[in-house]
Tab-separated table of C-alpha atoms in Angstrom:
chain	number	residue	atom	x	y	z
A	2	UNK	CA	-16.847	-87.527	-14.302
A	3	UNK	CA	-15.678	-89.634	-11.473
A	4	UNK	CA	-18.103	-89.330	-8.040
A	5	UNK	CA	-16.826	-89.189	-5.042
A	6	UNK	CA	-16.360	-92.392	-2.682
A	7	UNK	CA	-16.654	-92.794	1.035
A	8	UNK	CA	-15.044	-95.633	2.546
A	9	UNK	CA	-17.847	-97.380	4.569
A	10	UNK	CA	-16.250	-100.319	7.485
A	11	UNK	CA	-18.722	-103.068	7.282
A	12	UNK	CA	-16.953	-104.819	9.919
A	13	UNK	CA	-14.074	-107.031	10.631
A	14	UNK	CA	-12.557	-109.820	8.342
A	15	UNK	CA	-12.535	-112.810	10.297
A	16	UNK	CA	-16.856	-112.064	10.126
A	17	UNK	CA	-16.566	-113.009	6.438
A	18	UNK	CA	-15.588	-117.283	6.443
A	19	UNK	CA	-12.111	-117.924	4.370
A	20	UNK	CA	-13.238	-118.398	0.940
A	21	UNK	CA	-16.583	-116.974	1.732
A	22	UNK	CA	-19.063	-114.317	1.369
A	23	UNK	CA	-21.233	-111.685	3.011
A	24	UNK	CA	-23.892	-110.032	1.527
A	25	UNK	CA	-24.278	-105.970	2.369
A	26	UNK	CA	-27.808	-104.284	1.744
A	27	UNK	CA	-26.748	-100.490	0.518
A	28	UNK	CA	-28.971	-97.991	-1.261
A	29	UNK	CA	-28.742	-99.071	-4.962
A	30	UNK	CA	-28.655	-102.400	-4.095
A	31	UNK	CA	-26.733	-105.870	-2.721
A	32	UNK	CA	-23.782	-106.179	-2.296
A	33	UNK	CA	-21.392	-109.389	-2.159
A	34	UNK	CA	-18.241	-109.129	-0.039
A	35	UNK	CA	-15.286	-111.659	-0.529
A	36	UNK	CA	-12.926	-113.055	1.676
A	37	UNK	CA	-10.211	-115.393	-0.479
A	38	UNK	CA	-7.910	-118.088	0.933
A	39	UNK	CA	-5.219	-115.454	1.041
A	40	UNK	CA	-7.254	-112.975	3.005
A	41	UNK	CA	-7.840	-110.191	0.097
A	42	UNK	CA	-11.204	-108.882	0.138
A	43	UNK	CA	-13.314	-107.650	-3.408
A	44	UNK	CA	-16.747	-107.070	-3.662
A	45	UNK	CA	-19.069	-107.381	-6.648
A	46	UNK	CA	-22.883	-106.532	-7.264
A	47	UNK	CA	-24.368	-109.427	-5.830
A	48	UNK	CA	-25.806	-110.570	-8.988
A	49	UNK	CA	-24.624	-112.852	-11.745
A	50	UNK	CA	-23.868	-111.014	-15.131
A	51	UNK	CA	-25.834	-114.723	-16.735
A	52	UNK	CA	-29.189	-114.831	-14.936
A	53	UNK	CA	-29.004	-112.317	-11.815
A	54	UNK	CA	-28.188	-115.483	-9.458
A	55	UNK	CA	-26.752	-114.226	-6.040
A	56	UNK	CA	-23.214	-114.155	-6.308
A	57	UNK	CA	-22.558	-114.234	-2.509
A	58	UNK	CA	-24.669	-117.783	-2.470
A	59	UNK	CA	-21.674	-119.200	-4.984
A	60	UNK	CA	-18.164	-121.142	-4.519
A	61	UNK	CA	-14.704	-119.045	-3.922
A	62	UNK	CA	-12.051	-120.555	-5.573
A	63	UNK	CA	-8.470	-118.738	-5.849
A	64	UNK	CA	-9.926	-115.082	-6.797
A	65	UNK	CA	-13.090	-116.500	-8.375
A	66	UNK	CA	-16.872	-116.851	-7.614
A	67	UNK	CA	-18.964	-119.582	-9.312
A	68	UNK	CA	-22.315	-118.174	-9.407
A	69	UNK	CA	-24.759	-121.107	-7.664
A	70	UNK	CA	-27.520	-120.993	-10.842
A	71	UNK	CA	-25.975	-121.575	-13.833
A	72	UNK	CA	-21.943	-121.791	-13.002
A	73	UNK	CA	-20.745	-118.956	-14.488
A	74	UNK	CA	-17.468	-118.087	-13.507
A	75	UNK	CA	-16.694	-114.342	-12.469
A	76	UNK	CA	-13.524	-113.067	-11.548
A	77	UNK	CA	-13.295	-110.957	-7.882
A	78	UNK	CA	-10.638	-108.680	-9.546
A	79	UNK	CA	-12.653	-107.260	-12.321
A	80	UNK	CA	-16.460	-108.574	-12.242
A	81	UNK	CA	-15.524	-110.208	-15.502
A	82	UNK	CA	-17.182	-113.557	-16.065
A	83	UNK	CA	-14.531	-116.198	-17.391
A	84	UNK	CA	-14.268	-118.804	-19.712
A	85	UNK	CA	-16.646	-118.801	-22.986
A	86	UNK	CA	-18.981	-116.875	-21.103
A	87	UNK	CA	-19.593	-113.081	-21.681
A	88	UNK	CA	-20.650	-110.491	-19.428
A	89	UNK	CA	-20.049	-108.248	-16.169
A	90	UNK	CA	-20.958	-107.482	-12.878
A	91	UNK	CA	-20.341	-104.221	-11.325
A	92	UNK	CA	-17.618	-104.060	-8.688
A	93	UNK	CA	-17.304	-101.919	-5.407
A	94	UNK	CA	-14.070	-100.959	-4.548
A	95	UNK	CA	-12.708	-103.204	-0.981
A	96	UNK	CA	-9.932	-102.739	1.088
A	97	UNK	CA	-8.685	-103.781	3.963
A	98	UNK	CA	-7.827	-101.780	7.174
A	99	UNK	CA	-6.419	-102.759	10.104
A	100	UNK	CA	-8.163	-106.206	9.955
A	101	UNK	CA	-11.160	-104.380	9.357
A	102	UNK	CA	-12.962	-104.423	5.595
A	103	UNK	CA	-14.417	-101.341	4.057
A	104	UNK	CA	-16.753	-100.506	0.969
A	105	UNK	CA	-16.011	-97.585	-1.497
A	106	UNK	CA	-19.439	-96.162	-2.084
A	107	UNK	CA	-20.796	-93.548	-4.406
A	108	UNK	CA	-21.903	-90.647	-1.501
Protein backbone atom coordinates (compact mmCIF):
# COMPACT_ATOMS: atom_id res chain seq x y z
CA UNK A 1 0.00 0.00 0.00
CA UNK A 2 1.40 3.18 -1.30
CA UNK A 3 1.14 6.38 1.43
CA UNK A 4 0.33 9.39 0.49
CA UNK A 5 3.01 12.24 -0.39
CA UNK A 6 2.94 15.95 0.15
CA UNK A 7 5.15 17.97 -1.85
CA UNK A 8 7.15 20.06 0.73
CA UNK A 9 9.26 23.49 -1.15
CA UNK A 10 12.46 23.56 0.70
CA UNK A 11 13.42 26.54 -1.14
CA UNK A 12 14.86 27.75 -4.32
CA UNK A 13 17.56 26.01 -6.56
CA UNK A 14 20.18 28.40 -7.00
CA UNK A 15 20.39 27.86 -2.65
CA UNK A 16 21.75 24.38 -3.45
CA UNK A 17 25.68 25.10 -5.25
CA UNK A 18 25.86 23.37 -8.96
CA UNK A 19 27.03 19.99 -8.26
CA UNK A 20 26.24 20.35 -4.64
CA UNK A 21 24.24 19.43 -1.73
CA UNK A 22 21.92 20.52 1.06
CA UNK A 23 21.08 18.64 3.85
CA UNK A 24 17.11 18.83 5.10
CA UNK A 25 16.30 17.74 8.83
CA UNK A 26 12.58 16.01 8.43
CA UNK A 27 10.87 13.74 10.94
CA UNK A 28 12.38 10.27 10.17
CA UNK A 29 15.46 11.64 9.50
CA UNK A 30 18.23 13.64 7.06
CA UNK A 31 17.85 14.29 4.16
CA UNK A 32 20.44 15.06 1.20
CA UNK A 33 19.24 17.30 -1.63
CA UNK A 34 21.14 17.38 -5.06
CA UNK A 35 21.69 19.91 -7.44
CA UNK A 36 23.68 18.31 -10.75
CA UNK A 37 25.62 20.25 -13.40
CA UNK A 38 22.49 20.12 -15.50
CA UNK A 39 20.24 21.55 -12.84
CA UNK A 40 18.07 18.22 -11.98
CA UNK A 41 17.50 17.86 -8.43
CA UNK A 42 17.24 14.05 -6.45
CA UNK A 43 17.43 13.50 -3.01
CA UNK A 44 18.63 10.46 -1.07
CA UNK A 45 18.69 9.50 2.76
CA UNK A 46 21.61 11.27 3.77
CA UNK A 47 23.45 8.24 4.66
CA UNK A 48 25.79 5.94 2.81
CA UNK A 49 24.32 2.37 2.13
CA UNK A 50 28.54 1.23 3.16
CA UNK A 51 29.10 2.82 6.58
CA UNK A 52 26.20 5.53 7.18
CA UNK A 53 28.77 8.39 5.97
CA UNK A 54 26.78 11.65 5.12
CA UNK A 55 26.01 11.59 1.66
CA UNK A 56 25.42 15.39 1.35
CA UNK A 57 29.30 15.84 2.71
CA UNK A 58 30.39 13.76 -0.72
CA UNK A 59 31.47 14.73 -4.49
CA UNK A 60 28.63 15.20 -7.40
CA UNK A 61 29.77 13.97 -10.44
CA UNK A 62 27.30 13.63 -13.60
CA UNK A 63 24.19 12.05 -11.54
CA UNK A 64 26.44 10.52 -8.87
CA UNK A 65 27.47 11.09 -5.18
CA UNK A 66 30.79 9.71 -3.83
CA UNK A 67 30.14 9.20 -0.29
CA UNK A 68 33.25 11.22 1.67
CA UNK A 69 34.15 7.91 4.10
CA UNK A 70 34.81 5.14 2.21
CA UNK A 71 34.06 6.23 -1.70
CA UNK A 72 31.27 4.41 -2.44
CA UNK A 73 29.61 5.44 -5.38
CA UNK A 74 25.67 5.93 -5.30
CA UNK A 75 23.65 6.83 -8.05
CA UNK A 76 21.05 10.14 -7.53
CA UNK A 77 18.52 8.31 -9.82
CA UNK A 78 17.95 5.23 -7.82
CA UNK A 79 20.01 5.28 -4.36
CA UNK A 80 21.85 2.38 -5.89
CA UNK A 81 25.51 2.23 -4.99
CA UNK A 82 27.70 1.49 -8.22
CA UNK A 83 30.48 -0.38 -9.20
CA UNK A 84 31.43 -3.75 -7.17
CA UNK A 85 29.80 -2.33 -4.34
CA UNK A 86 26.33 -3.52 -3.05
CA UNK A 87 23.73 -1.76 -1.30
CA UNK A 88 20.99 1.15 -1.15
CA UNK A 89 19.98 4.22 0.19
CA UNK A 90 16.48 5.29 0.37
CA UNK A 91 15.39 8.03 -2.02
CA UNK A 92 12.80 10.95 -1.60
CA UNK A 93 11.08 11.85 -4.49
CA UNK A 94 12.47 15.79 -5.94
CA UNK A 95 11.16 17.93 -8.37
CA UNK A 96 11.51 21.00 -9.54
CA UNK A 97 8.95 23.91 -9.69
CA UNK A 98 9.20 27.04 -10.99
CA UNK A 99 12.92 27.31 -9.99
CA UNK A 100 11.86 26.26 -6.75
CA UNK A 101 12.80 22.45 -5.34
CA UNK A 102 10.33 20.37 -3.45
CA UNK A 103 10.44 17.06 -1.28
CA UNK A 104 7.80 14.22 -1.65
CA UNK A 105 7.22 13.22 1.92
CA UNK A 106 5.29 10.45 3.55
CA UNK A 107 2.31 12.80 5.47
Amino acid sequence: MHRPLEWKDIGPLTDIPVQGARRVEHREGRIAVFRTIDDQVFALRDECPHKKGPLSEGIVHGHAVTCPLHNWVIDLATGYATGPDEGCTGRIPARLVDGRVQLGLVV
